[in-house]
Coordinates of N, CA and C and ligand atoms in Angstrom, one line a residue:
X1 N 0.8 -1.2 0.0 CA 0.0 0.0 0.0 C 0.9 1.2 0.0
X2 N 0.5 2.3 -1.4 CA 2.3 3.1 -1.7 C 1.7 4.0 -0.3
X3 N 2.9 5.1 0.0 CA 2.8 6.6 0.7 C 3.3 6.6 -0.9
X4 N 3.0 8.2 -0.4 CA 2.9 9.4 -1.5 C 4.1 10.4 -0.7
X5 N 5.5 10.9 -1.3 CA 6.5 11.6 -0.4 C 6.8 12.9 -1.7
X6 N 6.5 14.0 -1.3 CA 7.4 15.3 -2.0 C 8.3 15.3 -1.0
X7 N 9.2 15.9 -1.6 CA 10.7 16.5 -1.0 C 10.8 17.4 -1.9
X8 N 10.9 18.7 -1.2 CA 11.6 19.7 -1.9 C 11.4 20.0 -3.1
X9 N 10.3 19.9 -3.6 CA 9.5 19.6 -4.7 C 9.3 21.2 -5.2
X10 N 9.6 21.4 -6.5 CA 9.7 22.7 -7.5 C 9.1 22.3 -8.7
X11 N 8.2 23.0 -9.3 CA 8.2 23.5 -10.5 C 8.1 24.5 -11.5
X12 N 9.2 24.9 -12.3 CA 8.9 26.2 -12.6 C 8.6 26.7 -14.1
X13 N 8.2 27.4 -14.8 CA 7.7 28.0 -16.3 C 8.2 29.3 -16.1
X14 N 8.6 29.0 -17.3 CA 9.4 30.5 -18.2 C 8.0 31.7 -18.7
X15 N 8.1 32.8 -18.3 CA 7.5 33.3 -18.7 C 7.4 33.8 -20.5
X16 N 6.4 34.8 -20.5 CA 7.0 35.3 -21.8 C 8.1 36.1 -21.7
X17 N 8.2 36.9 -20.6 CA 9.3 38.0 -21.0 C 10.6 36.8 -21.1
X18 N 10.6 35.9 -21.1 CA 11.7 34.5 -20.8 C 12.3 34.6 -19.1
X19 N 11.6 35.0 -18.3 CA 11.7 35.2 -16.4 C 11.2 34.2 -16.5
X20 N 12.0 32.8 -15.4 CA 11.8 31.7 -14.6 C 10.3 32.4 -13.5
X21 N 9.6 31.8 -13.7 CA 8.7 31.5 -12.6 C 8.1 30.4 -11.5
X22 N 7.9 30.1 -10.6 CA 7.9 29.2 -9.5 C 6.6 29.1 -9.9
X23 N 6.4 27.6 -10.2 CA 4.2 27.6 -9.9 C 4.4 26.9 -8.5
X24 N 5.0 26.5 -8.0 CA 5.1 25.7 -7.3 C 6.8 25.4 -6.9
X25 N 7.1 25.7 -5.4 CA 8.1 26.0 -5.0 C 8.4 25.3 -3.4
X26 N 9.3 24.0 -3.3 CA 9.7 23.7 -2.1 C 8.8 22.5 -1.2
X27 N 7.9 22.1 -2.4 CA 7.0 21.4 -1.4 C 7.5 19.8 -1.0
X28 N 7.4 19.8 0.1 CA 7.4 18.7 1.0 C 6.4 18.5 1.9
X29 N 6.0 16.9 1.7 CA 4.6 16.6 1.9 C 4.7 15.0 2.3
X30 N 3.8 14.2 2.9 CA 4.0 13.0 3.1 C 2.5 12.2 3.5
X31 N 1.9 11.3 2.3 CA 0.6 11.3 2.7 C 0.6 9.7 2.6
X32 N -0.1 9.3 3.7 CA 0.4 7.7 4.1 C -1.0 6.9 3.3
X33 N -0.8 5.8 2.9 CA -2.1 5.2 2.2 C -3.4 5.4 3.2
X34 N -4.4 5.1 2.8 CA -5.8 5.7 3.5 C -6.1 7.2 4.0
X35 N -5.3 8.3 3.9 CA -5.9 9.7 3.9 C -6.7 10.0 3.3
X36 N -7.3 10.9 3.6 CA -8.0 12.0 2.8 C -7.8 13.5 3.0
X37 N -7.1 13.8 1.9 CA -6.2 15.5 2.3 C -7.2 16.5 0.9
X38 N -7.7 17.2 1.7 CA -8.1 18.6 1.2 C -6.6 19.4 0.7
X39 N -6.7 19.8 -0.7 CA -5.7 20.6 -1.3 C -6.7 22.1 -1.5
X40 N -6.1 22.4 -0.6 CA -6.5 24.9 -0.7 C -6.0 25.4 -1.2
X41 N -6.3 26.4 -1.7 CA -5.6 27.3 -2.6 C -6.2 28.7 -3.6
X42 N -6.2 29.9 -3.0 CA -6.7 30.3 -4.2 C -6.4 30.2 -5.8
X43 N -7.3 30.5 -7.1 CA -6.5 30.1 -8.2 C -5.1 30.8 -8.5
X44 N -4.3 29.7 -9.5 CA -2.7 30.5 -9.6 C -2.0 30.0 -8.3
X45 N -2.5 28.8 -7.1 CA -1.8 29.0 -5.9 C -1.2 27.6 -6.5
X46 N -0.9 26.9 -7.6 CA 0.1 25.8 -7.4 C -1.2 24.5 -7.2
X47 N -2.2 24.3 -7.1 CA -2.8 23.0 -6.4 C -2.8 21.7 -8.0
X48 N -3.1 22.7 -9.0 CA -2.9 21.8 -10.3 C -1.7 21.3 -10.2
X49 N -0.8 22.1 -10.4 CA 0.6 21.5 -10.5 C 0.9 20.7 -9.4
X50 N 1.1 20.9 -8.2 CA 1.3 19.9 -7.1 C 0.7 18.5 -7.6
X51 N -0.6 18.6 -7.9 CA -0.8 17.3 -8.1 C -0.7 16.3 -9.2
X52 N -0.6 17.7 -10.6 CA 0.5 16.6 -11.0 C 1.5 16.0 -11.0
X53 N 2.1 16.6 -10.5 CA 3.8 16.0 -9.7 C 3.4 14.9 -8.9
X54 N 2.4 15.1 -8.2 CA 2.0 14.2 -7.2 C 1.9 12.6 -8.1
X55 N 1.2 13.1 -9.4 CA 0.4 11.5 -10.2 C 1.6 11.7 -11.2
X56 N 2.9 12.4 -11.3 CA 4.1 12.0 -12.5 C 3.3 12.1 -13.5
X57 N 2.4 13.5 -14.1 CA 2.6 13.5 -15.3 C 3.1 15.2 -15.8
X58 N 3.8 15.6 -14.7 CA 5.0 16.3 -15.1 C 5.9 15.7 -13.7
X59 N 7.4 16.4 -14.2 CA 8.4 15.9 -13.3 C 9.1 17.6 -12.5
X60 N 9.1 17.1 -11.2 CA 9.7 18.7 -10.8 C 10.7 19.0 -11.5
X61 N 11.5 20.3 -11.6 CA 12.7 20.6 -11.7 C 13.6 20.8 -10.4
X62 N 13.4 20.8 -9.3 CA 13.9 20.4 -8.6 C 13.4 19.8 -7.3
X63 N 14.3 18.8 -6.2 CA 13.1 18.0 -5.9 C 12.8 16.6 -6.4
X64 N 11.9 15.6 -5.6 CA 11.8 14.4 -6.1 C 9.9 13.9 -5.3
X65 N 9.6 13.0 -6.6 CA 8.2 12.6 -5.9 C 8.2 11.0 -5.6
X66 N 8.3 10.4 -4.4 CA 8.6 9.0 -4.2 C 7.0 8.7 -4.1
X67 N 7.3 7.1 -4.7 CA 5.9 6.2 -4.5 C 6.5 5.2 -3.5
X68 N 6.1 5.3 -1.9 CA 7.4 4.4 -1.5 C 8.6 4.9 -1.6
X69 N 9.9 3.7 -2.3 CA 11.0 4.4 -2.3 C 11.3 4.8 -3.6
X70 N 10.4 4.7 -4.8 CA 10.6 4.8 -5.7 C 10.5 6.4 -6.5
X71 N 11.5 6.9 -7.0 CA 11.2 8.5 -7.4 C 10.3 8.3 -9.1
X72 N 9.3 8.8 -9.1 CA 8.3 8.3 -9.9 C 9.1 8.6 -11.2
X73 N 9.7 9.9 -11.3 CA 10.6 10.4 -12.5 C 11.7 9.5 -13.0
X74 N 12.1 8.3 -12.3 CA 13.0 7.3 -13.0 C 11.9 6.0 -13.4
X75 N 10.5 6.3 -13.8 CA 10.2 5.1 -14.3 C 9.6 4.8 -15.3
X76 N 9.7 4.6 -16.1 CA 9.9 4.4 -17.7 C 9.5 2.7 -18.1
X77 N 8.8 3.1 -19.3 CA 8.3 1.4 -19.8 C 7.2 0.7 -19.1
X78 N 7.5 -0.4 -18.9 CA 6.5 -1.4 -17.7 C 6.1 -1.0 -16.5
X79 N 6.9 -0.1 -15.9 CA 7.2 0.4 -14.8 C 6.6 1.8 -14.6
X80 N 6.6 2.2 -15.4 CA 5.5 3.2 -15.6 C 4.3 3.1 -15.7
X81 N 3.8 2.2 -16.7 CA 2.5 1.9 -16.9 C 2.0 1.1 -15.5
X82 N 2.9 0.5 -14.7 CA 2.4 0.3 -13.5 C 2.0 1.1 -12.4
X83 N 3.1 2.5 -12.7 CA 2.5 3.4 -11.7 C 0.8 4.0 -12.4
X84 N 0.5 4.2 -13.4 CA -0.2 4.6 -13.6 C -1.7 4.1 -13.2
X85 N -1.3 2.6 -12.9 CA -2.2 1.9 -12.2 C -2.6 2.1 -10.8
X86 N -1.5 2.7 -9.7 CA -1.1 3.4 -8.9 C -2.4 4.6 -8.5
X87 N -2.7 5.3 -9.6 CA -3.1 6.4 -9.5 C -4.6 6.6 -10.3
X88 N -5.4 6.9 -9.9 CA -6.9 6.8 -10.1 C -6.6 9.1 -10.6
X89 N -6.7 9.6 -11.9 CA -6.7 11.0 -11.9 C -8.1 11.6 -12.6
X90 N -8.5 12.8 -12.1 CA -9.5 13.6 -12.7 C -8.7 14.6 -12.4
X91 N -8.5 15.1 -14.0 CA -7.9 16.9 -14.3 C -8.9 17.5 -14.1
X92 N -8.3 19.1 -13.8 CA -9.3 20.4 -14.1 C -9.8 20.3 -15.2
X93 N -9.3 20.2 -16.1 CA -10.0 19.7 -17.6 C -10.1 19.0 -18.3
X94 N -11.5 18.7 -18.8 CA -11.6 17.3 -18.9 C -11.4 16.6 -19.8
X95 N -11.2 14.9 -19.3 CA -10.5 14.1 -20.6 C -11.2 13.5 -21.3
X96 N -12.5 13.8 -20.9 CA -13.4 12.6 -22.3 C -13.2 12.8 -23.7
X97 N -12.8 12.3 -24.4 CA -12.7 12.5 -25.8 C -14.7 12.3 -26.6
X98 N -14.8 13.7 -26.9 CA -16.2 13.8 -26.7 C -17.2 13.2 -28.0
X99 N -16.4 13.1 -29.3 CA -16.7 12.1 -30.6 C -16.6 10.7 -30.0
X100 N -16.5 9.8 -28.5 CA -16.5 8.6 -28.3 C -17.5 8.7 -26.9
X101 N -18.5 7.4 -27.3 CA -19.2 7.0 -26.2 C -19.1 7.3 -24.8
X102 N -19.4 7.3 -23.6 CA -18.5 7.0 -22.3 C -18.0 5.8 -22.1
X103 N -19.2 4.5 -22.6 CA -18.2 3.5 -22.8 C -17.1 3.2 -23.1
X104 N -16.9 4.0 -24.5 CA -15.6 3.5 -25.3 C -15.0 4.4 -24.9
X105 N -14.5 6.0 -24.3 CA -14.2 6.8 -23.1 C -13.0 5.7 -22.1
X106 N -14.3 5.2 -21.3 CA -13.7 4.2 -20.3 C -13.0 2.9 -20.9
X107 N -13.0 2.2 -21.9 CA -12.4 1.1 -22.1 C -11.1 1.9 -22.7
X108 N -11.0 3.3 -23.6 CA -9.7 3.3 -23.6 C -8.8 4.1 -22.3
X109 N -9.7 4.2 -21.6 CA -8.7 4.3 -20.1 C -8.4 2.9 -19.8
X110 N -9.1 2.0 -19.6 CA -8.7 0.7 -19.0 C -7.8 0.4 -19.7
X111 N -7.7 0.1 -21.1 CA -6.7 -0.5 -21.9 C -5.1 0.2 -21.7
X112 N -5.2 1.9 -21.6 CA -4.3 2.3 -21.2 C -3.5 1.7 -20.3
X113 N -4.1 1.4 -19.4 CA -3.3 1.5 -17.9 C -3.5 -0.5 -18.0
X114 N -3.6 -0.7 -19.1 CA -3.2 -1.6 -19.5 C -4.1 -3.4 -18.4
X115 N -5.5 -2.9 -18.7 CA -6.6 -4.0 -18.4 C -7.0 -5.4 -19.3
X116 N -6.3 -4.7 -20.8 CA -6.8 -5.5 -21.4 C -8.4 -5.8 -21.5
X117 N -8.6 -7.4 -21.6 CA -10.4 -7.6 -21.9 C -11.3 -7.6 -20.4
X118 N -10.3 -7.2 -19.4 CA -11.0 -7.0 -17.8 C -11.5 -5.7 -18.4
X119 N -11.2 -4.8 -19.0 CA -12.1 -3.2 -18.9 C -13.2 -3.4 -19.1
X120 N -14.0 -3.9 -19.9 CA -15.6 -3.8 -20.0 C -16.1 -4.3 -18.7
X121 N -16.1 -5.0 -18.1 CA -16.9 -6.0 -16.0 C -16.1 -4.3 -15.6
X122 N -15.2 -3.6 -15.6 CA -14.0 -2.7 -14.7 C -15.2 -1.6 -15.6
X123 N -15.2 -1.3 -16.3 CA -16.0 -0.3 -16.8 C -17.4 0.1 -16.5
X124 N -18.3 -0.9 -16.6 CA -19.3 -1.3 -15.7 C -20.1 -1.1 -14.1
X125 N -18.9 -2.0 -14.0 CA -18.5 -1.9 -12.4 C -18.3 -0.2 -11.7
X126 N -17.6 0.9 -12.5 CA -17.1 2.1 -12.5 C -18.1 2.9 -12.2
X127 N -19.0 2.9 -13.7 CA -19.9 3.6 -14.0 C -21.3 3.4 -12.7
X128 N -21.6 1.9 -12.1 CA -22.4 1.7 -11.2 C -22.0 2.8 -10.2
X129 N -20.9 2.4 -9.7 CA -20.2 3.1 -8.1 C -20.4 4.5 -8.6
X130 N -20.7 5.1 -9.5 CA -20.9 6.2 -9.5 C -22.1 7.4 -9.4
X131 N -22.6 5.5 -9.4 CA -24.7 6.0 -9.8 C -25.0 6.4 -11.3
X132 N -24.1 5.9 -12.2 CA -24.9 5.9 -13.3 C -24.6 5.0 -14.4
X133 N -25.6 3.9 -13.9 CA -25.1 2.3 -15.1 C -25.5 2.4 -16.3
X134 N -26.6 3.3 -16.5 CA -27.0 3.8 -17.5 C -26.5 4.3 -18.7
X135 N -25.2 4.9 -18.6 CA -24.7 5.9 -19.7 C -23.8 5.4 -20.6
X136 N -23.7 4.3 -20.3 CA -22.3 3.9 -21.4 C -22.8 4.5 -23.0
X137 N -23.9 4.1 -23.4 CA -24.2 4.6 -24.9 C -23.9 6.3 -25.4
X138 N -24.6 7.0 -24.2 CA -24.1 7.9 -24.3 C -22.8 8.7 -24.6
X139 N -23.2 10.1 -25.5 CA -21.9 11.1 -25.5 C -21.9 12.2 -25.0
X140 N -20.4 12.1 -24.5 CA -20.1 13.2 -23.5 C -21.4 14.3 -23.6
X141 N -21.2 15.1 -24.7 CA -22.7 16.3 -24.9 C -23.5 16.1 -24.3
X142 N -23.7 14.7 -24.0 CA -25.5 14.3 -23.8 C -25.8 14.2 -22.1
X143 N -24.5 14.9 -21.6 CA -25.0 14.7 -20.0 C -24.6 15.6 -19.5
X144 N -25.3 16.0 -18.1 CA -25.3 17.3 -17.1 C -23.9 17.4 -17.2
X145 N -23.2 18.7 -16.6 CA -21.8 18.8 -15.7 C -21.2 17.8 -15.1
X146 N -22.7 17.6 -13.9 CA -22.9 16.7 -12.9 C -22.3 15.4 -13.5
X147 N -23.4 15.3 -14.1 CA -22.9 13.6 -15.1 C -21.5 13.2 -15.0
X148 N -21.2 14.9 -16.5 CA -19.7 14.3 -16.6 C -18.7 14.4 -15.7
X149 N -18.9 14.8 -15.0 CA -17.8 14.7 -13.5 C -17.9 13.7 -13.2
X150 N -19.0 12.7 -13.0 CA -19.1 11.5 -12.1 C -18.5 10.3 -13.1
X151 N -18.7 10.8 -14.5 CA -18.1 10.0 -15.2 C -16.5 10.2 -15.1
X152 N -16.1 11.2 -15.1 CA -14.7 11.0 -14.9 C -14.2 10.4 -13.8
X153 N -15.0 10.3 -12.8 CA -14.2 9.5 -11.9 C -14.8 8.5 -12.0
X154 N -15.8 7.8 -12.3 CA -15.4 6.4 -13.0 C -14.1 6.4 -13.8
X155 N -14.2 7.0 -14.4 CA -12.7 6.6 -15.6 C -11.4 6.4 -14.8
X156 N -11.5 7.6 -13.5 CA -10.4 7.4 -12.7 C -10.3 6.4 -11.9
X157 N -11.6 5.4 -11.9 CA -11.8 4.4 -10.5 C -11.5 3.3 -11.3
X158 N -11.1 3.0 -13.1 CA -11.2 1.9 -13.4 C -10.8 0.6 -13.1
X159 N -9.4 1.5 -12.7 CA -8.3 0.7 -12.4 C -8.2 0.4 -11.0
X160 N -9.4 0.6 -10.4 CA -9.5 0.2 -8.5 C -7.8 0.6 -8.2
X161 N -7.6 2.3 -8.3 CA -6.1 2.9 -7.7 C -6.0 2.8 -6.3
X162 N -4.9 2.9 -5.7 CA -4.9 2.8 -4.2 C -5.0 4.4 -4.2
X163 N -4.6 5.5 -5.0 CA -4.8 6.8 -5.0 C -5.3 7.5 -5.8
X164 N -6.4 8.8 -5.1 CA -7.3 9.6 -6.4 C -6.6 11.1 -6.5
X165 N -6.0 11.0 -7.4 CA -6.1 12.7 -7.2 C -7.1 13.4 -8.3
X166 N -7.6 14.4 -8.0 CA -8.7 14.8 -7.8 C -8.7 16.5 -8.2
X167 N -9.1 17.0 -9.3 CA -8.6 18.6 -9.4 C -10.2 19.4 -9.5
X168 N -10.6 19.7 -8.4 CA -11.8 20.6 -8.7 C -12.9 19.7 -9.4
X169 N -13.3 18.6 -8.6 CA -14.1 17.8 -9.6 C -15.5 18.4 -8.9
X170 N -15.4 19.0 -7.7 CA -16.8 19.6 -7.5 C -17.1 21.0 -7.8
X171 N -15.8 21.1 -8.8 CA -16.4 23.0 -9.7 C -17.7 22.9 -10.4
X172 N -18.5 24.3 -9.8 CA -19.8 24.2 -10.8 C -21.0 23.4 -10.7
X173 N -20.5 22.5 -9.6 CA -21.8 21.5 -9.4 C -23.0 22.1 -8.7
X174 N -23.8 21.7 -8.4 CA -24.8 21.9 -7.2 C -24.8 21.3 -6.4
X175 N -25.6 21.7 -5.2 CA -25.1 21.1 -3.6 C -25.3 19.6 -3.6
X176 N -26.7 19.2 -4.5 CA -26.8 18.3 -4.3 C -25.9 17.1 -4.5
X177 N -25.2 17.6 -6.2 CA -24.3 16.4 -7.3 C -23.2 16.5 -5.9
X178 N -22.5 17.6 -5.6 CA -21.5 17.9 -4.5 C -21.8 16.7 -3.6
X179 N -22.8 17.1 -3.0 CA -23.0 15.7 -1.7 C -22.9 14.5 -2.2
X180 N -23.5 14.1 -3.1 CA -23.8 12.4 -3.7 C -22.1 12.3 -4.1
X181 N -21.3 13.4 -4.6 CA -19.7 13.3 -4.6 C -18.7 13.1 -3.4
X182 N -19.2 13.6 -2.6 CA -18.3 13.4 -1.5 C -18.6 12.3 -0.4
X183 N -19.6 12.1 -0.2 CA -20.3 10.9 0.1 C -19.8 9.7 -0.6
X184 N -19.6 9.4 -2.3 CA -19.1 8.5 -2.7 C -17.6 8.4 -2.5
X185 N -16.9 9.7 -2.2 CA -15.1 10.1 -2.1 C -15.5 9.1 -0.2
X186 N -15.9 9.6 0.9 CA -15.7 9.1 1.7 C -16.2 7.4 1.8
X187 N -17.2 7.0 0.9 CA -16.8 5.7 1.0 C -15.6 4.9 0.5
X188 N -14.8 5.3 -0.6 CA -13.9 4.5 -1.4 C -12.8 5.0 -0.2
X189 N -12.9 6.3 0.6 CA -11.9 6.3 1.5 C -11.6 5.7 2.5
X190 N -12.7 5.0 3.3 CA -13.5 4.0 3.9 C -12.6 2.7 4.0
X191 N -12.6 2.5 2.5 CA -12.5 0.9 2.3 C -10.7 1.4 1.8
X192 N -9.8 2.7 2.1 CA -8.8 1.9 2.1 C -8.3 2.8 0.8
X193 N -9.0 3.8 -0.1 CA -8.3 4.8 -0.9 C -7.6 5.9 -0.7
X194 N -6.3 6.4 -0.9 CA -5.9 7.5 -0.6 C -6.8 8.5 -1.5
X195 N -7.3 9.8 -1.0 CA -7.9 10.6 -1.6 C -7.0 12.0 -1.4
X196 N -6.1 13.0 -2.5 CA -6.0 14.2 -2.5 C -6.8 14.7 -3.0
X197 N -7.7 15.9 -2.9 CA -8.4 16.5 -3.8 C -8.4 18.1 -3.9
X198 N -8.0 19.0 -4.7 CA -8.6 20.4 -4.9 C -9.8 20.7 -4.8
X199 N -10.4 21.6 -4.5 CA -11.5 21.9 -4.2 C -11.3 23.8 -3.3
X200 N -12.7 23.6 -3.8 CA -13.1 25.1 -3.1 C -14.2 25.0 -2.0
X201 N -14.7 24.1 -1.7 CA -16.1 23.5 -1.6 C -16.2 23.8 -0.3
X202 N -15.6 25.0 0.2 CA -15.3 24.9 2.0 C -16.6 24.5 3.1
X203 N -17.4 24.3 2.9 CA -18.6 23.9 3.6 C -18.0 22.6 3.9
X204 N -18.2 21.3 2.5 CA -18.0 19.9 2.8 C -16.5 20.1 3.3
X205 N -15.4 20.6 3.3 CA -13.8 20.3 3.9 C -14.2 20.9 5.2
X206 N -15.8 21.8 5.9 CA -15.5 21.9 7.3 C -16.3 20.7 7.7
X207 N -17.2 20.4 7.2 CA -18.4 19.1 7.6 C -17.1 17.8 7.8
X208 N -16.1 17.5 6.4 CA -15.6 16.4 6.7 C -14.3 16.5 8.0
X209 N -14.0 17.3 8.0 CA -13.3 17.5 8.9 C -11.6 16.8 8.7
X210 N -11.1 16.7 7.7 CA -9.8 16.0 7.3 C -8.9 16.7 7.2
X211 N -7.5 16.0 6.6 CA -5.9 17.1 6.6 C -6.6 17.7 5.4
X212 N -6.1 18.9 5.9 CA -5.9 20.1 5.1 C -5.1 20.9 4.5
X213 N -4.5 21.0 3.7 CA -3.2 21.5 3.1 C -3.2 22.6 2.0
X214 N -2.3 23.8 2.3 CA -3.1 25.1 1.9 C -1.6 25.6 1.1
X215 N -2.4 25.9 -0.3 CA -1.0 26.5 -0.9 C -1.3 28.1 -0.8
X216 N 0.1 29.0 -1.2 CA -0.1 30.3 -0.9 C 0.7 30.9 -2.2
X217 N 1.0 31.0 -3.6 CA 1.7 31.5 -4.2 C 2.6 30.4 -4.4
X218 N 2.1 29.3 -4.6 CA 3.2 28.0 -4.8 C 3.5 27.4 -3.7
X219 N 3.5 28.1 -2.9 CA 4.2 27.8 -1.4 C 3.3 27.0 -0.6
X220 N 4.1 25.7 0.3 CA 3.2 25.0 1.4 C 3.2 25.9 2.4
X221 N 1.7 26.8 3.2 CA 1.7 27.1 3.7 C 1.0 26.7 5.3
X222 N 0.1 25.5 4.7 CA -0.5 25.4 6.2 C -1.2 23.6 5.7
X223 N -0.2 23.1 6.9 CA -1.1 21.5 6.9 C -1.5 21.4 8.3
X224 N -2.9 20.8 8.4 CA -3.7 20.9 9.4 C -4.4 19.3 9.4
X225 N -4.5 18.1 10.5 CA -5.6 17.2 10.8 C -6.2 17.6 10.9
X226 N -7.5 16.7 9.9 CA -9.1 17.6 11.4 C -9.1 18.7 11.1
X227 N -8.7 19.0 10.0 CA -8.6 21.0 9.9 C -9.9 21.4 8.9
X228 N -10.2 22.3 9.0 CA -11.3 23.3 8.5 C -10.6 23.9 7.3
X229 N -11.6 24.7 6.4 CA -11.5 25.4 4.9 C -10.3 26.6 5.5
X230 N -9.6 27.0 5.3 CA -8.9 27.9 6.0 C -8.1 28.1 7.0
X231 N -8.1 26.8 7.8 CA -6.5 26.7 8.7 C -5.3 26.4 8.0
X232 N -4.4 27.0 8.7 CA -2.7 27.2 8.3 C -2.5 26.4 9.5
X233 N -3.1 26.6 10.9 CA -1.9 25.9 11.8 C -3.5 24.6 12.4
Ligands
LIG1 P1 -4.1 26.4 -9.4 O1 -4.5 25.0 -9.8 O2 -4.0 26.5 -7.9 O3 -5.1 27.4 -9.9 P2 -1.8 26.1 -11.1 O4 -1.0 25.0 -10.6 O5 -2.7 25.9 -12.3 O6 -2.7 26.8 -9.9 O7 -0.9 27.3 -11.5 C1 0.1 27.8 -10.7 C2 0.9 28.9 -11.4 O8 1.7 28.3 -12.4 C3 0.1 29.9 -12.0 O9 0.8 31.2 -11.9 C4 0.1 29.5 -13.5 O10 -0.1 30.5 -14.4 C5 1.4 28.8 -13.7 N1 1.4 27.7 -14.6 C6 0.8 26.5 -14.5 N2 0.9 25.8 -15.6 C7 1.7 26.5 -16.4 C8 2.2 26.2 -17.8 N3 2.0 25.1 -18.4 N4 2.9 27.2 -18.3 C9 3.2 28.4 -17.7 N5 2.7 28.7 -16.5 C10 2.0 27.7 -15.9
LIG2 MG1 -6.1 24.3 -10.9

């Protein structure tokens, strides 16, 4: 069951004027399997980026992101495609490729992360836990916000990951889709998922009451247990 370890974790983009900029600067972090850590931040504060570093699909510039003892950025080939198994992800923006079913959506995630003919029962299976067994025929277009969020994390749950990261999947929803969301995030936490998530959602992060971890201009500024929308210490 991996931990998740930043060290000194950087990443930086060139501006236009060609000035280095920090999106993210120094983070060290250590999240043991079964958490569930609220990522804060206003926008521009680094929470995208941190977590891709976090799921290796960018690599810091300075700094390292271990799975265990493994620094995710030396792993390449087989070993790769295994971490990706690793990692259950929903971007800020979304990946359904919207000319293909949800079905066919999810089977070419499964295939990806390399299921082979288990993705259709894994696909299935996804879409139920999400409350909607219904939609496979469906295209992207043809469903709420709501919908397509829930579908993305099916897509992200295909692979039953030991970790979700999670970027603002409750932007834009209503209170309701929000609750039936976090409610489903606390049971897969339940049984044993690490969950990071972005979010703005400060109502549910004071209700659930979990670590809290607050960026400020790139910078780790405040990790809190048990913490509320807005604690630093
Ligand atoms: P958040 O998700 O908290 O809104 P981001 O991680 O998206 O923050 O961005 C942090 C900072 O890094 C911002 O200033 C943003 O403009 C910059 N940034 C992020 N990605 C890129 C990129 N691909 N190229 C240039 N700058 C970027
Ligand atoms: Mg973001």
């Amino acid at each position: 069951m991996p931990v998740l370890r930043m060290e000194n974790a950087s990443k930086r983009y060139k501006t236009d004027k060609k000035q280095v900029q920090y999106a993210v600067q120094d983070l060290s972090l250590t999240v043991e399997q079964g958490e569930f850590v609220f990522l804060i931040g206003s926008s521009g504060a680094g929470k995208s980026t941190m977590l891709k570093l976090m799921g290796g699909e960018i690599a810091p510039d300075e700094g390292a992101v271990y799975i265990d003892e493994t620094n995710i950025a030396r792993l390449f080939g087989p070993w790769k495609v295994r971490l990706t198994r690793t990692f259950g992800i929903v971007s800020q923006q979304s990946m359904l490729i919207r000319k293909r079913t949800i079905m066919e959506n999810l089977l070419v995630a499964g295939r990806a992360s390399g299921m082979g003919r288990k993705s259709q029962a894994a696909a299935e299976k996804a879409l139920g836990l999400v409350g909607l067994p219904g939609v496979g025929d469906c295209f992207p277009a043809q469903l709420s916000i709501g919908e397509v969020r829930r579908v993305e994390l099916a897509r992200a749950l295909i692979n039953s990951p030991s970790i979700l990261l999670l970027d603002e999947l409750t932007a834009n929803l209503d209170d309701d889709t929000i609750w039936d969301i976090i409610h489903l995030l606390y049971e897969l936490n339940n049984r044993g998922t690490t969950i990071i998530m972005a979010t703005h959602a400060s109502q549910y992060v004071n209700i659930m009451r979990r670590r809290v971890v607050t960026l400020v201009d790139g910078r780790l500024i405040g990790d809190v247990k048990n913490g509320k929308y807005g604690d630093i210490v």
